[in-house]
CSV table of C-alpha atoms in Angstrom, one decimal:
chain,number,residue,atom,x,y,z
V,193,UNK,CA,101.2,105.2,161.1
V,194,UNK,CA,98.0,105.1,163.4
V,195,UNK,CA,96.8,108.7,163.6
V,196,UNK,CA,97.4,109.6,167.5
V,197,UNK,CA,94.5,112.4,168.3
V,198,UNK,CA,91.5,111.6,169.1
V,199,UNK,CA,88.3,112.5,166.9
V,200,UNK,CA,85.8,114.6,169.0
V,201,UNK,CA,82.3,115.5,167.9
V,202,UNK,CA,81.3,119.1,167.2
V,203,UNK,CA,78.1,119.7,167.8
V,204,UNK,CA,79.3,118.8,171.4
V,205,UNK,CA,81.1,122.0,171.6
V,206,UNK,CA,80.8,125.7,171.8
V,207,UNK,CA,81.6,129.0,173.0
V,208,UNK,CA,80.7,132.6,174.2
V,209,UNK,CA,81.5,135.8,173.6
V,210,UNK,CA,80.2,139.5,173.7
V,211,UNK,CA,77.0,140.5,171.6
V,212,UNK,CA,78.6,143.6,169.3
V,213,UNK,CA,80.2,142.7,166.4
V,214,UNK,CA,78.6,140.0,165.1
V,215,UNK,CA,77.0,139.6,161.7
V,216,UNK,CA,74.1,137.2,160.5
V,217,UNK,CA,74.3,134.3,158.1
V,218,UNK,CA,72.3,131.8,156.6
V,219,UNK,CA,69.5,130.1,159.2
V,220,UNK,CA,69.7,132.4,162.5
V,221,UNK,CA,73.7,131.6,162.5
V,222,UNK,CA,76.0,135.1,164.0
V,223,UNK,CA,79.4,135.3,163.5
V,224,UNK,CA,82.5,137.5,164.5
V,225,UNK,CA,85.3,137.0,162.7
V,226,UNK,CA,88.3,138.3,165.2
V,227,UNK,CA,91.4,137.2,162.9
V,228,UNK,CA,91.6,136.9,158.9
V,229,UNK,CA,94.9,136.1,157.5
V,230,UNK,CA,93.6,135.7,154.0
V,231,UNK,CA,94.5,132.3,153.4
V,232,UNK,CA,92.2,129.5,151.4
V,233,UNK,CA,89.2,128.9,153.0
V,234,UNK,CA,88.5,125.5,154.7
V,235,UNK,CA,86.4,123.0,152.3
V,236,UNK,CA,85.2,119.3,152.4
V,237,UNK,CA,87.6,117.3,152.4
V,238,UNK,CA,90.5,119.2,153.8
V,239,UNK,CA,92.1,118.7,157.4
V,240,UNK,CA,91.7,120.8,159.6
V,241,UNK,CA,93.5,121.5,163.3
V,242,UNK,CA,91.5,123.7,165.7
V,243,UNK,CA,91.2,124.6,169.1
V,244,UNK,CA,87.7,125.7,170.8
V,245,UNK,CA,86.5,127.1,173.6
V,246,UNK,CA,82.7,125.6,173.9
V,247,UNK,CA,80.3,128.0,176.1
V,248,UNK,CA,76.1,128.1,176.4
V,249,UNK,CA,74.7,131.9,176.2
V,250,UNK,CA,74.4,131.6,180.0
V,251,UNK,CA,78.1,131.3,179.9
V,252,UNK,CA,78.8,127.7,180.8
V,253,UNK,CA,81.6,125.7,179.4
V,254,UNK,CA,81.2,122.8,178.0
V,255,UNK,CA,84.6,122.1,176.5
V,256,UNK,CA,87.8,123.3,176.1
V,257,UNK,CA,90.8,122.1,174.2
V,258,UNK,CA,93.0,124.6,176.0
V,259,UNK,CA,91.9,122.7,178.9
V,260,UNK,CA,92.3,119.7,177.6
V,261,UNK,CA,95.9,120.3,176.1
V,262,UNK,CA,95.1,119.3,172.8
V,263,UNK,CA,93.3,120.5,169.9
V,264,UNK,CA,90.3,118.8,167.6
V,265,UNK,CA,91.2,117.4,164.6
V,266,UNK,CA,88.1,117.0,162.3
V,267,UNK,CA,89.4,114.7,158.8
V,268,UNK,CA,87.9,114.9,156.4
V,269,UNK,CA,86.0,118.3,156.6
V,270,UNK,CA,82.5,117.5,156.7
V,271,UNK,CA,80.0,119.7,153.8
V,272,UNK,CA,77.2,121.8,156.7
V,273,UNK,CA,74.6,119.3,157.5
V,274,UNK,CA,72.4,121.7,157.4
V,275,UNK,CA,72.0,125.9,156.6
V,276,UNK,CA,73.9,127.5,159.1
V,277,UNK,CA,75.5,124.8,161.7
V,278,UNK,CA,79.1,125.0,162.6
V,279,UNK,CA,80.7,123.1,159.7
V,280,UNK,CA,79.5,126.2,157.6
V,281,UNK,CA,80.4,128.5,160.1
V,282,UNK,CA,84.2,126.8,159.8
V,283,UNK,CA,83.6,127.6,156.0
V,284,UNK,CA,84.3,130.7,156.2
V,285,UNK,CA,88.2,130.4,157.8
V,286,UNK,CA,91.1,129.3,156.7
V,287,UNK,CA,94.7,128.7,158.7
V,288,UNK,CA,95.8,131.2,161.1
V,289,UNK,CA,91.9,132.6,161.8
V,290,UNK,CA,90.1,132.9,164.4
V,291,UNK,CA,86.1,134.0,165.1
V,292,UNK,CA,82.8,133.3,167.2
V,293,UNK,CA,80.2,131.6,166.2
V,294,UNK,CA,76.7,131.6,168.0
V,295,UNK,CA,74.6,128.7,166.8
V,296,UNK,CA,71.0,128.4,167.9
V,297,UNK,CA,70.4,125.4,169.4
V,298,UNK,CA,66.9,124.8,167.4
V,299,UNK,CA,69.0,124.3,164.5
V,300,UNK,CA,71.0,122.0,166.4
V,301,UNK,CA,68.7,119.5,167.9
V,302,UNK,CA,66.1,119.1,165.6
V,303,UNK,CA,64.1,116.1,163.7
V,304,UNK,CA,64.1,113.5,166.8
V,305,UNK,CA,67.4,114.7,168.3
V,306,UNK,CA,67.8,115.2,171.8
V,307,UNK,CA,68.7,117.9,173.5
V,308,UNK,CA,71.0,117.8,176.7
V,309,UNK,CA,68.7,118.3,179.9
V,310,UNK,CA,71.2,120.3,181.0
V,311,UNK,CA,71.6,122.8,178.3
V,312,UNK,CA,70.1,126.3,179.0
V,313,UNK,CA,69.5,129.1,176.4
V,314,UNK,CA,69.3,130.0,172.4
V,315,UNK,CA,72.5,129.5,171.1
V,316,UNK,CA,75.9,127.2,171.2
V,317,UNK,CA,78.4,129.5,170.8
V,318,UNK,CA,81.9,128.2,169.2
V,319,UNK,CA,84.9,130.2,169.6
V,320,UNK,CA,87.5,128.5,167.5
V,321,UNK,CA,91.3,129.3,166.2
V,322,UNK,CA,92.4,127.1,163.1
V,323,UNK,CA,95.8,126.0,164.1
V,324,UNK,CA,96.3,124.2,160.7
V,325,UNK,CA,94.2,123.4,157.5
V,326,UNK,CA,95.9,120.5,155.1
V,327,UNK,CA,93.8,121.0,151.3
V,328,UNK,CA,92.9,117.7,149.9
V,329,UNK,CA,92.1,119.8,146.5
V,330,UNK,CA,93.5,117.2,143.7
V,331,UNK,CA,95.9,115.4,146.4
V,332,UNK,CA,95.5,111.5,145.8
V,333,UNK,CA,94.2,109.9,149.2
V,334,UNK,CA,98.0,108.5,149.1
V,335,UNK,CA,100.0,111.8,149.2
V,336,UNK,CA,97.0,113.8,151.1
V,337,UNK,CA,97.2,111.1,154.2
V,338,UNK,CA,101.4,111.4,153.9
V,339,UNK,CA,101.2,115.1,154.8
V,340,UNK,CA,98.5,114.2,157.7
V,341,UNK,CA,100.7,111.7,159.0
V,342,UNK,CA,103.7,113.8,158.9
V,343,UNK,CA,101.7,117.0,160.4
V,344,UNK,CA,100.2,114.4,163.4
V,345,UNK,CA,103.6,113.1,164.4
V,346,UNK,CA,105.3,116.5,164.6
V,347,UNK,CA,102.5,117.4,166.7
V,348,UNK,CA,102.7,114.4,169.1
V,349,UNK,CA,106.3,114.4,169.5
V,350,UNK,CA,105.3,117.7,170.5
V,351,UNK,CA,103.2,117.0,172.9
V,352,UNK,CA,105.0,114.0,174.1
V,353,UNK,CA,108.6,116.2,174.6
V,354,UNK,CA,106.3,118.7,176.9
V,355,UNK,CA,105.1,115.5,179.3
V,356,UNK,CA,107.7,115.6,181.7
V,357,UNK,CA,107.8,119.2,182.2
V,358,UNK,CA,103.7,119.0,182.9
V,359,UNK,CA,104.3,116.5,185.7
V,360,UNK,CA,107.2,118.7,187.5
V,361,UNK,CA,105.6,121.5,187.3
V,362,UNK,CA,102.0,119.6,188.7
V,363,UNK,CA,104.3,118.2,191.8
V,364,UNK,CA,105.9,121.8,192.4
V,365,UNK,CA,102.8,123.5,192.0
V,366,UNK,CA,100.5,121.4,194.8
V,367,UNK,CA,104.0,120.9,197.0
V,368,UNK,CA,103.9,117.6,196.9
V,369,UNK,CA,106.2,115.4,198.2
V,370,UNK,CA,106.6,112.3,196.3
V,371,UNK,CA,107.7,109.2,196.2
V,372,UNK,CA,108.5,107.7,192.6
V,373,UNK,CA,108.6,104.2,191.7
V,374,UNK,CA,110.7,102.3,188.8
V,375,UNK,CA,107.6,102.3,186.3
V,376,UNK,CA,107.4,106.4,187.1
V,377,UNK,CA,104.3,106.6,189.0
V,378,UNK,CA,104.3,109.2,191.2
V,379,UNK,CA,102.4,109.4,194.8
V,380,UNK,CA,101.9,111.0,198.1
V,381,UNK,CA,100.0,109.1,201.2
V,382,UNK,CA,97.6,112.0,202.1
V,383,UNK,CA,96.1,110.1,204.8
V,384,UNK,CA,97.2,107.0,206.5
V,385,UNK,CA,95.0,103.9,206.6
V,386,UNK,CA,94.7,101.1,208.8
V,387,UNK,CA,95.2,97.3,207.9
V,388,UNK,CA,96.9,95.5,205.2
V,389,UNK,CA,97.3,96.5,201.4
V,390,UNK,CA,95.0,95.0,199.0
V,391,UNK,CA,96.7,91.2,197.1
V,392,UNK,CA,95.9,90.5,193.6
V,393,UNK,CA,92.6,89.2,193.4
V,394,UNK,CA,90.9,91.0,195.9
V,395,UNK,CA,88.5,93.9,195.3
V,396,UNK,CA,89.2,97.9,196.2
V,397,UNK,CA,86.1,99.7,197.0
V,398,UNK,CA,87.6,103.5,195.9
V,399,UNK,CA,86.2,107.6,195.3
V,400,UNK,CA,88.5,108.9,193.1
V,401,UNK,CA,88.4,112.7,191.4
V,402,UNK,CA,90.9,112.7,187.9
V,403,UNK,CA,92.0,116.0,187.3
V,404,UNK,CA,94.3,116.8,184.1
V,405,UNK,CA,97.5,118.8,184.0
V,406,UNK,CA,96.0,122.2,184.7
V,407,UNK,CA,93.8,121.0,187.6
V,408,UNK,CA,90.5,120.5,185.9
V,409,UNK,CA,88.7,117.4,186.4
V,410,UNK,CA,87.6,115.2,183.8
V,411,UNK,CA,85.6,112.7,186.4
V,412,UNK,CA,84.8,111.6,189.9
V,413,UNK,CA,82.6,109.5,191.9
V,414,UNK,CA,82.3,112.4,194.6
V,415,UNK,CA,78.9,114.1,194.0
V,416,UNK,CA,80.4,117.0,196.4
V,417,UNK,CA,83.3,117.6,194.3
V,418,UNK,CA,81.5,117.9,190.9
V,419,UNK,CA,79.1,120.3,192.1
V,420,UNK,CA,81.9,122.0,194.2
V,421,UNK,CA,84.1,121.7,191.0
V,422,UNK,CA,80.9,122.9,188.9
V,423,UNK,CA,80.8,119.9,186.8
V,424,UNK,CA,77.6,118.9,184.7
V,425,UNK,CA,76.1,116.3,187.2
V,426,UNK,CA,74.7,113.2,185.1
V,427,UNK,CA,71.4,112.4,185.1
V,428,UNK,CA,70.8,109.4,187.1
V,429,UNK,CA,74.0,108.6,187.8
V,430,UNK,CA,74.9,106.8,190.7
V,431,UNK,CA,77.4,108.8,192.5
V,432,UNK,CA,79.1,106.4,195.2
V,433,UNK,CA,82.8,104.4,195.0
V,434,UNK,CA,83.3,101.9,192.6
V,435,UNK,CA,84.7,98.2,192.7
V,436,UNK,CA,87.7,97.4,190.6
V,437,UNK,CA,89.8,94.1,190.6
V,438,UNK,CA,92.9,94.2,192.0
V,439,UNK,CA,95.6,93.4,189.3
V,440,UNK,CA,93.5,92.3,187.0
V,441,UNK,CA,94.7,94.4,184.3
V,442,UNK,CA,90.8,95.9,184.4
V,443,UNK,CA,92.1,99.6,184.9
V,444,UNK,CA,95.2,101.6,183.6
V,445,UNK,CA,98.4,100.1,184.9
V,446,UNK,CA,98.8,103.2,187.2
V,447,UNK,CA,95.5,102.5,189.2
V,448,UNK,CA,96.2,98.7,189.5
V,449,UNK,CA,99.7,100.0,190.7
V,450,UNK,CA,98.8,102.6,193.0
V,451,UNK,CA,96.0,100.3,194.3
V,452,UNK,CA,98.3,97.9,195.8
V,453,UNK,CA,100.2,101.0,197.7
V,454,UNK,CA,96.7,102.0,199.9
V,455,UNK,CA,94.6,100.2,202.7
V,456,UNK,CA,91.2,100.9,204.1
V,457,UNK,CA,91.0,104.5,204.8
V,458,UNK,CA,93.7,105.6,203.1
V,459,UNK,CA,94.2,108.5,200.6
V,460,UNK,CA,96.5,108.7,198.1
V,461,UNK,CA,97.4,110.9,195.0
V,462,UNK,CA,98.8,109.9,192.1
V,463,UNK,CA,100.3,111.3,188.9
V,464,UNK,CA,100.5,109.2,186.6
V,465,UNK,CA,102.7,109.8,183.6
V,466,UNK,CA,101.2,108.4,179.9
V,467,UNK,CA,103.6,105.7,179.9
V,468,UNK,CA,101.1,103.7,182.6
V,469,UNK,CA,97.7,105.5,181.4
V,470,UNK,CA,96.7,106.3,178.1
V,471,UNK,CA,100.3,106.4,176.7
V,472,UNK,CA,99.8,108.2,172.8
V,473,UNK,CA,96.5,107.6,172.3
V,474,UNK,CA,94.5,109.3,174.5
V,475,UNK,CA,90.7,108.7,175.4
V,476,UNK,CA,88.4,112.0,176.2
V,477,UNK,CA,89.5,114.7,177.3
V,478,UNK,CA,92.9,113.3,178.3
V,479,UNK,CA,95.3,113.5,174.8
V,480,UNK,CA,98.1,111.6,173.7
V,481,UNK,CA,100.9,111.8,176.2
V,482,UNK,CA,98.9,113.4,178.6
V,483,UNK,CA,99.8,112.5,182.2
V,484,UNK,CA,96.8,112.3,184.5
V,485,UNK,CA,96.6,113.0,188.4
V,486,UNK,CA,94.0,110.9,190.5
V,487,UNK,CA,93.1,111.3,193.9
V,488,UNK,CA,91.9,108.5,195.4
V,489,UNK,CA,90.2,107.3,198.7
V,490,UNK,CA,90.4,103.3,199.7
V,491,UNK,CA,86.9,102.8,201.5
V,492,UNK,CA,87.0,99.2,201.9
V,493,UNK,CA,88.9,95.9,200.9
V,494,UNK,CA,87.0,92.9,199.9
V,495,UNK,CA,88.8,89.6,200.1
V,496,UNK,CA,87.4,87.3,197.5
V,497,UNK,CA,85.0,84.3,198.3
V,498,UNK,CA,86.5,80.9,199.0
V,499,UNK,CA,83.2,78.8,199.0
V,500,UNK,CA,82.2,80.9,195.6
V,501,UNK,CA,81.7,78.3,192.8
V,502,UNK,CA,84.8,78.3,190.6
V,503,UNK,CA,84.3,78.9,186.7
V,504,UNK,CA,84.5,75.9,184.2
V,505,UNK,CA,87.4,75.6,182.5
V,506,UNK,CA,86.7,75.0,178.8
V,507,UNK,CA,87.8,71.1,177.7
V,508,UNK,CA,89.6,70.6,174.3
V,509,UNK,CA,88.0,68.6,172.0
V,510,UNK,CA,90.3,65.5,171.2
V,511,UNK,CA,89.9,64.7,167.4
V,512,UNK,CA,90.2,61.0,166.5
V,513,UNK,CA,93.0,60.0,164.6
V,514,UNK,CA,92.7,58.4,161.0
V,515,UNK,CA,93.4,54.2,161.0
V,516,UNK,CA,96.0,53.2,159.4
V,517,UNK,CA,93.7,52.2,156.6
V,518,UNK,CA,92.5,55.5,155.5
V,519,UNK,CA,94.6,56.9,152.7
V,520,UNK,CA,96.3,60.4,153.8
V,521,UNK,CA,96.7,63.7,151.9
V,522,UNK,CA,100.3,64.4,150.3
């Protein structure tokens, strides 16, 4: 079986907390160990499960699995990369803990590595609860990646079971009143447009804001809403509406779908279920059987070119057959 979570880096992660309680380890690193059931300690190797909470010392989030819905699965357990980084910090936990870490950030991006332009202060500051730890110990890689596989699908099933309840309780919550069609997506006209619906082929000029389950958004094309929303605004990124082929199969099934519903000017939302999005893999922020919610703004329609040249169509190469005088192969 495929392991269904996604992998996320660490370093990209971190936490705050208050200043008492902490202690000092190795290389600047303070820690604050809130929970300690007693249990083995994490080592290389092992799995581990864990959910974070990833803050700057000025407070700003930069992820959250609670957020997200899912937790971080880190296999195998790195050894620290270097005196006192996070995989150290981890070290010192085992199942059923929980603690802050504050990790400075010159430990972090050193030797050529760059730091994020928009990262502000000492520390990254990892607040993480170890949901599960699987020891590799003596395990062959055989049995060790049985009891992963087992531990991932429990978890998924869990996660998928919990999808439809997420998408009621998204409609309910916003009031709105959808229509659902026979592959599930759901959608609301917010605004009415004018003209005909994009045909397959042509090309939707759309804003769009993706939110998850619990109303955070994960992206947009709106600069307004991201700095509204207080999202990290990109460097250099050109915030404006993008172009996408209609039924193409160049987007999720749910966009190309919900496309094909909207014409110039309109504004639609959908909620899409995982079925038509990223169905039990995942990609991001957005886990396995994650339904996703999109709200999206048709700013123009753009009927494809008849004069433009058409592509060449490769030729198959005919091979010449062998005369009857050339012996053949038994």
């Amino acid at each position: 079986m495929k392991q269904k979570l996604m992998f996320l880096a660490i370093a990209a992660i971190g936490f705050t907390s208050c200043n008492g309680g902490f202690k000092k380890g190795d290389a600047g690193l303070l820690y604050n160990i809130h929970t300690s059931k007693g249990g083995t300690h994490i080592k290389d190797g092992d799995f581990v499960s864990v959910n974070m909470i990833v803050k700057t010392d000025g407070d700003s989030v930069l992820s959250n699995t609670y957020d997200m819905g899912h937790p971080i699965i880190i296999m195998p357990m790195p050894k620290p990369q270097a005196k006192g980084d996070i995989y150290a910090g981890l070290e010192m936990l085992g199942e059923g803990d929980s603690a802050t870490f504050k990790v400075p950030t010159d430990s972090i991006f050193k030797g050529g590595q760059q730091r994020p332009p928009n990262l502000k202060g000492k520390f990254l500051i990892f607040q993480v609860n170890i949901n599960k730890v699987l020891v590799k110990g003596a395990l062959t890689e055989q049995v060790f990646r049985g009891r992963v596989q087992d531990y991932l699908k429990t978890l998924t099933e869990g996660m998928k079971a919990q999808e439809p309840g997420k998408i009621k309780k998204y409609i309910a919550d916003h009031n709105l009143k959808v229509t659902t069609t026979a592959s599930g997506l759901n959608y609301v006209i917010t605004t009415p447009g004018t003209g005909p619906t994009p045909a397959v082929g042509d090309t939707a000029v759309v804003n769009y804001t993706g939110r998850l389950p619990n109303g955070k958004i994960f992206e947009t094309s709106v600069k307004e809403v991201a700095i509204k929303e207080k999202q990290p605004i990109e460097p250099g990124r050109p915030y404006a509406p993008i172009r996408i082929p209609v039924g193409q199969g160049k987007v999720i099934p749910g966009w190309d779908e919900g496309l094909q519903l909207m014409n110039k000017g309109s504004k639609i939302t959908l909620v899409i279920p995982s079925a038509i999005a990223y169905k039990d893999q995942g990609v991001g922020p957005i886990g396995p059987y994650t339904p996703i919610i999109f709200e999206m703004e048709m700013v123009e329609i753009v009927k494809p070119n008849p004069n433009a040249p058409k592509p060449v169509e490769p030729q198959m190469q005919m091979q010449q057959a062998p005369s009857q005088s050339q012996p053949t192969q038994k």
